[in-house]
Tab-separated table of C-alpha atoms in Angstrom:
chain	number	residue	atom	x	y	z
A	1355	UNK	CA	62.047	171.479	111.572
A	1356	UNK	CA	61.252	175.355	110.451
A	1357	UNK	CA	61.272	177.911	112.859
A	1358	UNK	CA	60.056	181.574	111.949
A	1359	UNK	CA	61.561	184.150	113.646
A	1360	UNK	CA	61.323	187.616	113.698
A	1361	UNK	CA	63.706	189.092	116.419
A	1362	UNK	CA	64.725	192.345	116.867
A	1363	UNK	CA	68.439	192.310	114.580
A	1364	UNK	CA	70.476	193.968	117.399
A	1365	UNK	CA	68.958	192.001	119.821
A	1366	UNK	CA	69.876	188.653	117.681
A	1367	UNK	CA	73.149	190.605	117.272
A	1368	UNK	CA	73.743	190.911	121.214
A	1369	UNK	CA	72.357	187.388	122.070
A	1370	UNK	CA	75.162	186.071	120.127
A	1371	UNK	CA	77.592	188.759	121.050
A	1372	UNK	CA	80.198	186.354	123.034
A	1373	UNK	CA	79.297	183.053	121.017
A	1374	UNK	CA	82.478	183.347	118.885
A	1375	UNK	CA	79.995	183.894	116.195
A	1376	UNK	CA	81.397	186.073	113.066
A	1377	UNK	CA	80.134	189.603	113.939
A	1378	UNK	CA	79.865	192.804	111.939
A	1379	UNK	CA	78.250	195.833	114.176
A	1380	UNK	CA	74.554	195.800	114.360
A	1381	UNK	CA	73.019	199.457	114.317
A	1382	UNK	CA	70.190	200.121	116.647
A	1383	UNK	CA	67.967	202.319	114.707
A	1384	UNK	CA	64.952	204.389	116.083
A	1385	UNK	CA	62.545	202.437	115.210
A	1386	UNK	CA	63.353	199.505	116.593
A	1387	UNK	CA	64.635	200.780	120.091
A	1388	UNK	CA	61.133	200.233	121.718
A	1389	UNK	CA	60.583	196.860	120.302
A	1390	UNK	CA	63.771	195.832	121.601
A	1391	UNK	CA	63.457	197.247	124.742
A	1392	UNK	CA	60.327	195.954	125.496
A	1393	UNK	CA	61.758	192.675	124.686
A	1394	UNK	CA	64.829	193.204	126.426
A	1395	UNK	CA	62.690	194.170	129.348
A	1396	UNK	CA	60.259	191.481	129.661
A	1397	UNK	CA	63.215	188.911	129.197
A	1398	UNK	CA	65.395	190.285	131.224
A	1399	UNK	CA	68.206	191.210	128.455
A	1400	UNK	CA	69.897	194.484	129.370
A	1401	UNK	CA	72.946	192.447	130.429
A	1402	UNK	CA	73.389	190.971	126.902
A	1403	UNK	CA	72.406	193.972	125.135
A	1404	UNK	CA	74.658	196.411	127.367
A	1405	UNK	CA	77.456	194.597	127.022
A	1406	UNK	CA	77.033	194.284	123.344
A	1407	UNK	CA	77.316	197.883	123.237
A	1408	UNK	CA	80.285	198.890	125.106
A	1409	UNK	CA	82.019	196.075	123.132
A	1410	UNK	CA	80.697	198.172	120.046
A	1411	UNK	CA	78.817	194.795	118.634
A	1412	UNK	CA	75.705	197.025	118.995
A	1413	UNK	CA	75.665	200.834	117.620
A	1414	UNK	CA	73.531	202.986	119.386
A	1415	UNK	CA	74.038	207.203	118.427
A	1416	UNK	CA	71.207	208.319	120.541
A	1417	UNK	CA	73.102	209.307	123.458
A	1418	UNK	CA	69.943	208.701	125.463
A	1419	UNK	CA	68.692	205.749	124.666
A	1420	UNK	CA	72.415	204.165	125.314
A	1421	UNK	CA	71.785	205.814	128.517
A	1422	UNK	CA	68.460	204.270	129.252
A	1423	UNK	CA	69.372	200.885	128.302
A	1424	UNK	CA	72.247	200.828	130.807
A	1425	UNK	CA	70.410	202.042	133.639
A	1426	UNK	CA	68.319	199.209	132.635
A	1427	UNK	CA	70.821	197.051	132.770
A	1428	UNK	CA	71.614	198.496	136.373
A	1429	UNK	CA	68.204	198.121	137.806
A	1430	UNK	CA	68.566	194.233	136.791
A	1431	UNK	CA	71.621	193.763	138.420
A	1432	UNK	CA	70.084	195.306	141.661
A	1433	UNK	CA	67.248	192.664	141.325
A	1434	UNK	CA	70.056	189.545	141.065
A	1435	UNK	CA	71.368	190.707	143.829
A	1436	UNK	CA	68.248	190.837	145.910
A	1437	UNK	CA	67.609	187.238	144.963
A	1438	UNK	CA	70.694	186.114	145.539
A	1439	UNK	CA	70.381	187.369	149.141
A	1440	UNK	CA	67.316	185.450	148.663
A	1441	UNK	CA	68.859	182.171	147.817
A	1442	UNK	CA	71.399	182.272	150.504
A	1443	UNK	CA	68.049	182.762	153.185
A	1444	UNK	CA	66.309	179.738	151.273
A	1445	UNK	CA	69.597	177.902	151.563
A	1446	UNK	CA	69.588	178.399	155.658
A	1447	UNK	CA	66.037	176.520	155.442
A	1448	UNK	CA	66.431	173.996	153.394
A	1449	UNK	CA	69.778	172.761	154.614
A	1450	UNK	CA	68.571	172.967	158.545
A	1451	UNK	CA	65.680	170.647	157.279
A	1452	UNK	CA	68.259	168.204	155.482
A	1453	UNK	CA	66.791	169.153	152.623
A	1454	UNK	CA	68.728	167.873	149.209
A	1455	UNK	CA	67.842	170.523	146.527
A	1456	UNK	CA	70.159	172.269	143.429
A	1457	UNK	CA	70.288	175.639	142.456
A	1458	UNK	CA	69.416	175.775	138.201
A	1459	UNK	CA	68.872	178.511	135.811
A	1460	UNK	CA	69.336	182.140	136.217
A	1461	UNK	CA	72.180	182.430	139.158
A	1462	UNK	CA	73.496	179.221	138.862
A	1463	UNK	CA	74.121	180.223	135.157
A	1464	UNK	CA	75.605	183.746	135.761
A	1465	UNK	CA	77.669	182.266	138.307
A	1466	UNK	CA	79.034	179.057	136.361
A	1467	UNK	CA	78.928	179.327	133.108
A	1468	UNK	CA	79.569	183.252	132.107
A	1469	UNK	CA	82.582	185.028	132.407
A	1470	UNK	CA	80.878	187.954	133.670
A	1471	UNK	CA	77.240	187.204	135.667
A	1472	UNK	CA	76.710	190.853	135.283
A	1473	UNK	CA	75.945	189.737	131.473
A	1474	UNK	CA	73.375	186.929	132.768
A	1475	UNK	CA	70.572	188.653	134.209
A	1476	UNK	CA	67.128	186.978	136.173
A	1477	UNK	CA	64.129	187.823	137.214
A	1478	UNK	CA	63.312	184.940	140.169
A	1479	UNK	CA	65.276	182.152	141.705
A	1480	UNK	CA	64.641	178.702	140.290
A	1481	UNK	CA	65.751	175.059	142.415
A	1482	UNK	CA	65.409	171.851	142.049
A	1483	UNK	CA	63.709	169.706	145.344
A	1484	UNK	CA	64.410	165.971	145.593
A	1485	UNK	CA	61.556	163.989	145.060
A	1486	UNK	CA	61.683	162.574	148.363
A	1487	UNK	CA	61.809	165.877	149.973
A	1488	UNK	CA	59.160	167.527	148.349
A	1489	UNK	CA	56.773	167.630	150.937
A	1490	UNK	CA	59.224	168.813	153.565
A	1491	UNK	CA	60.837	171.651	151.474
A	1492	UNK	CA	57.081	173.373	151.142
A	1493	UNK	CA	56.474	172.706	155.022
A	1494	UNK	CA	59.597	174.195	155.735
A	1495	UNK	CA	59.267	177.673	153.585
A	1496	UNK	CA	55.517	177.459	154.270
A	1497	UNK	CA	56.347	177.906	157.861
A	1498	UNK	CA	59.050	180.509	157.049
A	1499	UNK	CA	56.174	182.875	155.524
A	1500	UNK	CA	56.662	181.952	152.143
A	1501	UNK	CA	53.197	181.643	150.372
A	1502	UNK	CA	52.304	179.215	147.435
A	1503	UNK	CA	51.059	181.487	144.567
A	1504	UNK	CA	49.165	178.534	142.059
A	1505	UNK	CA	46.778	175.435	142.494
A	1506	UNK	CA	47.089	172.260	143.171
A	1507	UNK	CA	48.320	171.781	146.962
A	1508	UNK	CA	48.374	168.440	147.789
A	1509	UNK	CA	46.529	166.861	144.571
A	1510	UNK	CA	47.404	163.478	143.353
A	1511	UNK	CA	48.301	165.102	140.072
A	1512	UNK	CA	50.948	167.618	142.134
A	1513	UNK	CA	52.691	164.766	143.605
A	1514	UNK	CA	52.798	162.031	140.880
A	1515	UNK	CA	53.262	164.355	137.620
A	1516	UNK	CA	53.584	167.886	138.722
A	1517	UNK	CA	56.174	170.076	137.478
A	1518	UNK	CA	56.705	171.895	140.711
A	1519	UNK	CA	55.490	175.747	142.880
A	1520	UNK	CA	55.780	178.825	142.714
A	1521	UNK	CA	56.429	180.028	146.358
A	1522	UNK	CA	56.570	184.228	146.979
A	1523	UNK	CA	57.963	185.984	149.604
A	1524	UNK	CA	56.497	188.789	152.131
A	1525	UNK	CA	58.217	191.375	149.380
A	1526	UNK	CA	57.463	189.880	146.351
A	1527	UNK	CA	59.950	187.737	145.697
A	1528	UNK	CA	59.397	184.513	143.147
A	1529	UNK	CA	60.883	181.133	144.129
A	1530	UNK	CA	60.309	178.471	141.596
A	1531	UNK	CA	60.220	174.943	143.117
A	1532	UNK	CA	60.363	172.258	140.768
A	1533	UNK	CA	59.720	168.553	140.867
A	1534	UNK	CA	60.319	167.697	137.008
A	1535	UNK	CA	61.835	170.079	134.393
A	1536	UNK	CA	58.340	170.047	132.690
A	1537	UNK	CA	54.717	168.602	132.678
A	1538	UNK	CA	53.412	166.481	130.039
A	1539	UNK	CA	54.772	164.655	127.920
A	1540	UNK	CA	58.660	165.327	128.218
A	1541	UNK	CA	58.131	165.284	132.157
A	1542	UNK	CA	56.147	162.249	133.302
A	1543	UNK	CA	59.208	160.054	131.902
A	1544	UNK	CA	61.945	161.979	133.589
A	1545	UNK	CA	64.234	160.039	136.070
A	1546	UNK	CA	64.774	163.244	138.684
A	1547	UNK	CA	66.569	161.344	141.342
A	1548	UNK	CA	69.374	160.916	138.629
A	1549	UNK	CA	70.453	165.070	138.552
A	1550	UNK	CA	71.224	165.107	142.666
A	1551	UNK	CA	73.692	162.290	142.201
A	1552	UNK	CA	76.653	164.592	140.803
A	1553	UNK	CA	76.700	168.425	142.285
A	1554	UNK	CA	78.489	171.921	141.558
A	1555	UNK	CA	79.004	174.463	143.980
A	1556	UNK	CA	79.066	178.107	143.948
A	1557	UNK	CA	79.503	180.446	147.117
A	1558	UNK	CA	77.192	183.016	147.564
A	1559	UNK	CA	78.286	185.421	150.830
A	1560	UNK	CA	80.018	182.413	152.415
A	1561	UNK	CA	77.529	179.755	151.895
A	1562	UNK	CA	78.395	177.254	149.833
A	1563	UNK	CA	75.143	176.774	147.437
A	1564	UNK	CA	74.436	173.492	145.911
A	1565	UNK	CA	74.070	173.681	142.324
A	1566	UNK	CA	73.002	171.489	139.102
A	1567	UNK	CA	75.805	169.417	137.077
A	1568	UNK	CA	76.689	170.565	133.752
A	1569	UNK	CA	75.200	167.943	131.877
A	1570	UNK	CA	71.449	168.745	134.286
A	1571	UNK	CA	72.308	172.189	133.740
A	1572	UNK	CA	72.189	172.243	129.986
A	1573	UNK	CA	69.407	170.091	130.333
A	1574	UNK	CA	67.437	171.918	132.268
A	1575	UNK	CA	68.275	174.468	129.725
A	1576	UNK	CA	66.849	172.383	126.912
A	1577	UNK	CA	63.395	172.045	128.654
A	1578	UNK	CA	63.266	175.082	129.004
A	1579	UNK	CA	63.918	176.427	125.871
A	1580	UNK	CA	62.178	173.866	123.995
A	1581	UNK	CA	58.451	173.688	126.146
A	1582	UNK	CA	59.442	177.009	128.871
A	1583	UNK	CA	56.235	178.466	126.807
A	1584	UNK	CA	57.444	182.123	125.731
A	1585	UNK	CA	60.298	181.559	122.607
A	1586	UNK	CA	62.349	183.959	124.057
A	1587	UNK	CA	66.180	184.845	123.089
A	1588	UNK	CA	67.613	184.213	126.759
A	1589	UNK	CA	67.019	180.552	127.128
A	1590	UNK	CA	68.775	180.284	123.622
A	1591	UNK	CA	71.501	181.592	124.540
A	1592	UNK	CA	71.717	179.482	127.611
A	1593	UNK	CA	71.970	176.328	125.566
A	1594	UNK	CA	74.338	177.557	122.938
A	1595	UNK	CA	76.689	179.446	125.994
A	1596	UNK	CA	76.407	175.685	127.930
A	1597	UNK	CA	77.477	173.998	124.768
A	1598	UNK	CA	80.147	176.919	123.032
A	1599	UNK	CA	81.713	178.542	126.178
A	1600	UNK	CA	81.275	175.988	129.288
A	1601	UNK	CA	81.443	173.044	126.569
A	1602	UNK	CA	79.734	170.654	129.002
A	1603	UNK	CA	79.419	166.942	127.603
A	1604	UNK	CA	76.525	167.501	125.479
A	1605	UNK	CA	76.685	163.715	124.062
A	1606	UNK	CA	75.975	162.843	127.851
A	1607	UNK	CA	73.323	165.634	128.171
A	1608	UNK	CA	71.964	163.673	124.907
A	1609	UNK	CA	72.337	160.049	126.604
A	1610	UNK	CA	70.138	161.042	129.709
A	1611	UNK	CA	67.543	162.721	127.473
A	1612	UNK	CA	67.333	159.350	125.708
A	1613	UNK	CA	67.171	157.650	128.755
A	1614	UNK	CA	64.192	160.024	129.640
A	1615	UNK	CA	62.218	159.439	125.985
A	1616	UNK	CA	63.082	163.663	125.881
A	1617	UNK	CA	66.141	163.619	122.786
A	1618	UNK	CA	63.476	165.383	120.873
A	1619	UNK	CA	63.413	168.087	123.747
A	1620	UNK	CA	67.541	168.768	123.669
A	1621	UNK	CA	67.501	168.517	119.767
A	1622	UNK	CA	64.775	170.929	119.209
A	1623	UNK	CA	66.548	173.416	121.794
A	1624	UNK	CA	69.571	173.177	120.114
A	1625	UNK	CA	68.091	173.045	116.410
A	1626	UNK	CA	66.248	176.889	117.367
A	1627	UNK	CA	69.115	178.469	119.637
A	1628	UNK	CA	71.359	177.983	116.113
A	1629	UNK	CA	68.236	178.993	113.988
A	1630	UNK	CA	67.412	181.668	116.040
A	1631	UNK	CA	70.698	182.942	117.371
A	1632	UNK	CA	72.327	182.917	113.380
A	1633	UNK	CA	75.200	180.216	114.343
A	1634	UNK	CA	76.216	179.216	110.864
A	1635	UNK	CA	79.175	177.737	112.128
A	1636	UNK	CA	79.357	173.851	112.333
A	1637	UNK	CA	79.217	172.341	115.863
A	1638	UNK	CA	79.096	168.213	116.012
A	1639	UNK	CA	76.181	169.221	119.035
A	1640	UNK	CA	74.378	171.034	116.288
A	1641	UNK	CA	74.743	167.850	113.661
A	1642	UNK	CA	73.658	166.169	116.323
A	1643	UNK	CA	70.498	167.618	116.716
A	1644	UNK	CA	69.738	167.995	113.142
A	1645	UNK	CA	69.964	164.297	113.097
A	1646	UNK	CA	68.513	163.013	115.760
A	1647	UNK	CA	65.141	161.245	114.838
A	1648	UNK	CA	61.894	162.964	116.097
A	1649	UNK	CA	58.497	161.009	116.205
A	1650	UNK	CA	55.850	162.685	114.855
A	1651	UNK	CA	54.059	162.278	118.522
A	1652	UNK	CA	57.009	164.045	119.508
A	1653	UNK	CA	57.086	166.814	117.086
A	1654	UNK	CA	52.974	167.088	118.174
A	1655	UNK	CA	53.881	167.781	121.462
A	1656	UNK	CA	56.807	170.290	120.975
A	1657	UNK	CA	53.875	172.324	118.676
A	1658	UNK	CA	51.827	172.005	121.846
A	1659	UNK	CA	54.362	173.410	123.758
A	1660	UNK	CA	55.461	175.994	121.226
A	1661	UNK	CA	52.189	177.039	120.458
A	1662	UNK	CA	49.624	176.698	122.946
A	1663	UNK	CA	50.230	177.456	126.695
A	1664	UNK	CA	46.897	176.110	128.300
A	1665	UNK	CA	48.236	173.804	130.882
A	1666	UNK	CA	45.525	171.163	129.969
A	1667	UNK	CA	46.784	170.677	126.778
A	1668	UNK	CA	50.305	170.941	127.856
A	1669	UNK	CA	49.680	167.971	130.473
A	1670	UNK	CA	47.444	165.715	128.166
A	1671	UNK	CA	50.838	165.693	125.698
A	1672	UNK	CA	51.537	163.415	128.371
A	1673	UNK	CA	49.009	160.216	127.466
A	1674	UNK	CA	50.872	158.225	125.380
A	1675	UNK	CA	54.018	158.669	127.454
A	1676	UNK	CA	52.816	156.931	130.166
A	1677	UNK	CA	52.161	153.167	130.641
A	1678	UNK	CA	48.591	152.058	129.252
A	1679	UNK	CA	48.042	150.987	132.702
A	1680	UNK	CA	48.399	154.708	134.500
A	1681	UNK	CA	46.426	156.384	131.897
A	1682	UNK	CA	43.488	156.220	134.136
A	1683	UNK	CA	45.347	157.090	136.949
A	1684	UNK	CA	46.571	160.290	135.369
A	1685	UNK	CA	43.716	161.223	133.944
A	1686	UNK	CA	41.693	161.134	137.135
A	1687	UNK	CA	44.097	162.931	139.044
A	1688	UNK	CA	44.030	164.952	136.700
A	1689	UNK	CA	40.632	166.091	136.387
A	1690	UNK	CA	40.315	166.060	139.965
A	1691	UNK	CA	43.808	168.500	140.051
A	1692	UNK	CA	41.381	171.103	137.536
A	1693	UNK	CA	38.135	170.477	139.971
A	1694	UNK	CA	40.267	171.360	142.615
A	1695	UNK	CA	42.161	174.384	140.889
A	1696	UNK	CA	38.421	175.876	140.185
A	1697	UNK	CA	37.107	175.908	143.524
B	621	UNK	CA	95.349	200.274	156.707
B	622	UNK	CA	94.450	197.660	154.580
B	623	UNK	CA	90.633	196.960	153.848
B	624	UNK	CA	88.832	194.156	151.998
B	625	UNK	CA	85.474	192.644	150.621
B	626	UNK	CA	83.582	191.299	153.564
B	627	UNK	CA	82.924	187.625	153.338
B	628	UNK	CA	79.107	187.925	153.803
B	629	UNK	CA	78.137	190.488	150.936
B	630	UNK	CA	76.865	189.625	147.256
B	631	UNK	CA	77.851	192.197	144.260
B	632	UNK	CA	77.123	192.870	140.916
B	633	UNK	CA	79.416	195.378	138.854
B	634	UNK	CA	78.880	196.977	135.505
B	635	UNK	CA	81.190	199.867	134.104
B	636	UNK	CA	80.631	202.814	136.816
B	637	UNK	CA	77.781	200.937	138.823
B	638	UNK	CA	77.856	198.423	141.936
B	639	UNK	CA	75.400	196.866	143.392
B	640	UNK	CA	75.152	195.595	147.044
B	641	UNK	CA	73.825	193.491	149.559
B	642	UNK	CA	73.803	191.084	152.479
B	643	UNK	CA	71.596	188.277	152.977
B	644	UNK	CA	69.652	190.083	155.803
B	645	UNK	CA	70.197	193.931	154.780
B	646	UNK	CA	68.672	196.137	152.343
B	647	UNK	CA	70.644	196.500	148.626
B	648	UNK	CA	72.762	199.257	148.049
B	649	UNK	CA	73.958	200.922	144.740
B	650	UNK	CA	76.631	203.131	144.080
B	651	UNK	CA	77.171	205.101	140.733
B	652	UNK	CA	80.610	206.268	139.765
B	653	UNK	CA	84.521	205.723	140.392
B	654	UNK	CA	82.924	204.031	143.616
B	655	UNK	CA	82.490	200.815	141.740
B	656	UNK	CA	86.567	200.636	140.532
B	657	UNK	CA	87.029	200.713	143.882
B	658	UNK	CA	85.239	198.020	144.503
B	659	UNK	CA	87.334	195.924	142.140
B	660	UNK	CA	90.363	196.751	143.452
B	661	UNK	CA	89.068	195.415	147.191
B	662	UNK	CA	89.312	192.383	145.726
B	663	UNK	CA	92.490	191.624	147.445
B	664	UNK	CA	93.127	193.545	150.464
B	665	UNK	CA	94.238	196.811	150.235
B	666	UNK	CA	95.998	199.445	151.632
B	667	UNK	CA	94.007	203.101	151.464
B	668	UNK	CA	97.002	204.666	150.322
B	669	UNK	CA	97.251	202.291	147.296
B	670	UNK	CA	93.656	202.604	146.240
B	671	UNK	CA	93.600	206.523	146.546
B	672	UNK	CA	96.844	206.729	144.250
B	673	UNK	CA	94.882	203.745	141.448
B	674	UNK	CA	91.890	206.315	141.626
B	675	UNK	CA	93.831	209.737	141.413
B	676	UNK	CA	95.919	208.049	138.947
B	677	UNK	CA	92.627	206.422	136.578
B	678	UNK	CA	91.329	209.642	136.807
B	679	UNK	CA	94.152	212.461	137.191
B	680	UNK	CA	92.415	213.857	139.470
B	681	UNK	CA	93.428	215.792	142.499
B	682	UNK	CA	95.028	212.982	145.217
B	683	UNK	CA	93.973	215.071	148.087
B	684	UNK	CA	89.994	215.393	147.054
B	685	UNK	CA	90.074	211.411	145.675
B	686	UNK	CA	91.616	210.525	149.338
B	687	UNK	CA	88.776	212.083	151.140
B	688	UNK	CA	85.901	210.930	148.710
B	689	UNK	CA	87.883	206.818	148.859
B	690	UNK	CA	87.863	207.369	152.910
B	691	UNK	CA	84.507	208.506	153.407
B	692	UNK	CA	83.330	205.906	151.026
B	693	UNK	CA	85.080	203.108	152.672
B	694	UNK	CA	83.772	204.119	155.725
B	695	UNK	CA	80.519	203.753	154.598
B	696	UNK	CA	81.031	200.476	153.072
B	697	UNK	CA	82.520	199.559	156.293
B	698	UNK	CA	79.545	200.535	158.100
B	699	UNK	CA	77.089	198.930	155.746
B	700	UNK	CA	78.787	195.422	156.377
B	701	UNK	CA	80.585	195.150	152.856
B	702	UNK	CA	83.824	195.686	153.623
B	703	UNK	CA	86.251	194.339	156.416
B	704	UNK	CA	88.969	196.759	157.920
B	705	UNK	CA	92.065	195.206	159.065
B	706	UNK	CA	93.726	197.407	160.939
């Protein structure tokens, strides 16, 4: 599997700042501050890149842009902690409606599985609803004034394949809802009942938050890095800091993704966050990965994901996943989802 | 009198910046030696002891540093982040 790449070197450089990586000091030159800001902006990066420079991994010797970056860096950490109040709010509803849900991504990450969640930055809150509960979670945050923000409410295609909602608040405020961890291909044969049935916790101002297992958690962080659309450094990172610092049991991250037809997913992630990232250090995850058969119907749909972000041909990846049987199933509710979405 | 992190607020720190908020309130930031106190509230705290680590960090005059910690524990008192115990 090749995977061109043509990152920013400092921000490489502070994406694997922290990865026990061999590191020689990156400079930051002139030319490439807007390129990297812009980047660092869009993926929310100022943590990474900040602390790469006060460690020194990063030389910067415009005193001003060092200056922007870290007020940057500040204005992000205001933002996690608006959603974090936001969280805790969503966690009052939820709970009262004996709602079972998990906390993934962003602030479950920063909280669990990095030393510092100053470093791990986010730009919206992201949890996981139990199937069973899916229609009471939106009820109950419909009813608290949060508003859906894309199609599909109520279709066929939302409840049987859908990957989830994005719900926004009175201020602005993005709360991803997800059913599956993707559509398609790589979602329609995932077993979601299976990542409530082990839980970790964090405590956010006194409420205890219910939060993804490791082995969901670098999971999760697999979809996302290997269909999540955008090839961006962050979710990189996330794998390789789930598998290097919090060393969760990747072979059992590996042995649900197998029982989900989705291996392809958590080798590809893992096969670009070392690509990517410049790990040339051997990791039995990595092997792994780089050994782990991949279909060519597979590979087809990864390139979907990779390369084309229509969500039609994102969710057709996922005939041939599904029993012969369904196929007209799906692909009615499906057309009757886009009918629906274009009214 | 001893003073610590109220149970109810969420933080972020970076080197000379902390960020605040409760669930229900508005954020807060605060730029400067502010935020090292903040770290030390992690246990609680006598006043005394935090004006003499922030003097002390930066050998700076105790008698300015005590008024600047009081006022600013006052106001993190006020804003719900931090818990006197008297």
């Amino acid at each position: 599997m090749s995977i061109e790449s043509s990152d920013p070197p400092a921000l490489v450089a502070a994406l694997r700042h922290g990865l026990g990586a061999a590191t020689t000091s990156v400079p930051l030159g002139a030319s490439d501050v807007g390129d990297v800001s812009n980047l660092a902006g869009y993926d929310s990066l100022f943590g990474f890149l900040s602390v790469a420079i006060l460690d020194g991994a990063i030389l910067v010797e415009d005193d001003d842009v060092r200056a922007d970056l870290l007020q940057r860096w500040h204005k992000n950490l205001l933002t996690c902690v608006v959603l974090e109040a936001l969280i805790v709010r969503t966690a009052v509803i939820l709970d009262d409606a004996v709602v079972t849900w998990r906390l993934t991504k962003g602030a479950a990450l920063a909280h669990l599985d990095y030393a510092d969640p100053a470093v791990r930055t986010f730009g919206d809150v992201d949890v996981v609803i139990h199937p069973d509960h899916w229609t009471t979670a939106l009820d109950v945050l419909r009813d608290s004034g949060y508003t859906r923000s894309n199609e599909g409410i109520g279709s066929d295609y939302d409840r049987r394949y859908g990957k989830g909602a994005t719900l926004t608040t009175v201020d602005g405020l993005e709360l991803d809802l997800h059913r599956r961890f993707a559509i398609g291909r790589f979602g329609v044969t995932s077993r979601m009942a299976e990542v409530f049935e082990p839980s970790d916790t964090i405590v956010l101002a006194d409420r205890s938050i219910p939060v993804l297992a490791p082995t969901y958690r670098l999971l999760h962080a697999c979809y996302h890095a290997s269909l999540g659309g955008s090839r961006f450094l962050r979710a990189l990172r996330d794998v390789a800091q789930l598998i290097l610092v919090t060393q969760v049991d990747w072979e059992e991250t590996f042995a649900v993704a197998r029982r989900w037809q989705a291996e392809a997913v958590v080798a590809s992630a893992i096969i670009e966050s070392w690509q990517r990232l410049s790990l040339d250090f051997a990791h039995p995850a990595h092997v792994r990965a780089t050994n782990t058969p991949i279909s060519r119907a597979d590979q087809r749909s990864l390139q979907v994901f990779r390369t084309n972000d229509s969500f039609r041909a994102q969710a057709l990846t996922a005939v041939g996943a599904i029993p012969l049987t369904e196929v007209p199933r799906y692909l009615w509710s499906f057309a009757s989802h886009r009918l629906k979405s274009a009214r | 009198m001893k003073w610590s992190r109220a149970k109810s607020v969420l933080w972020r720190t970076a080197p000379g910046y902390l960020a605040l908020m409760t669930p229900d309130g508005a954020p807060s930031e605060i730029h400067g030696p502010g935020a090292e106190v903040w770290s030390l509230l992690e246990q609680s705290v006598e006043t005394e002891t935090l004006v003499d680590a922030i003097a002390s960090r930066y050998s700076a005059d105790r008698d300015v540093v005590a008024g600047d910690v009081r006022r600013l524990l006052e106001q993190l008192h006020t804003d719900g982040y931090v818990d006197r115990i008297e």
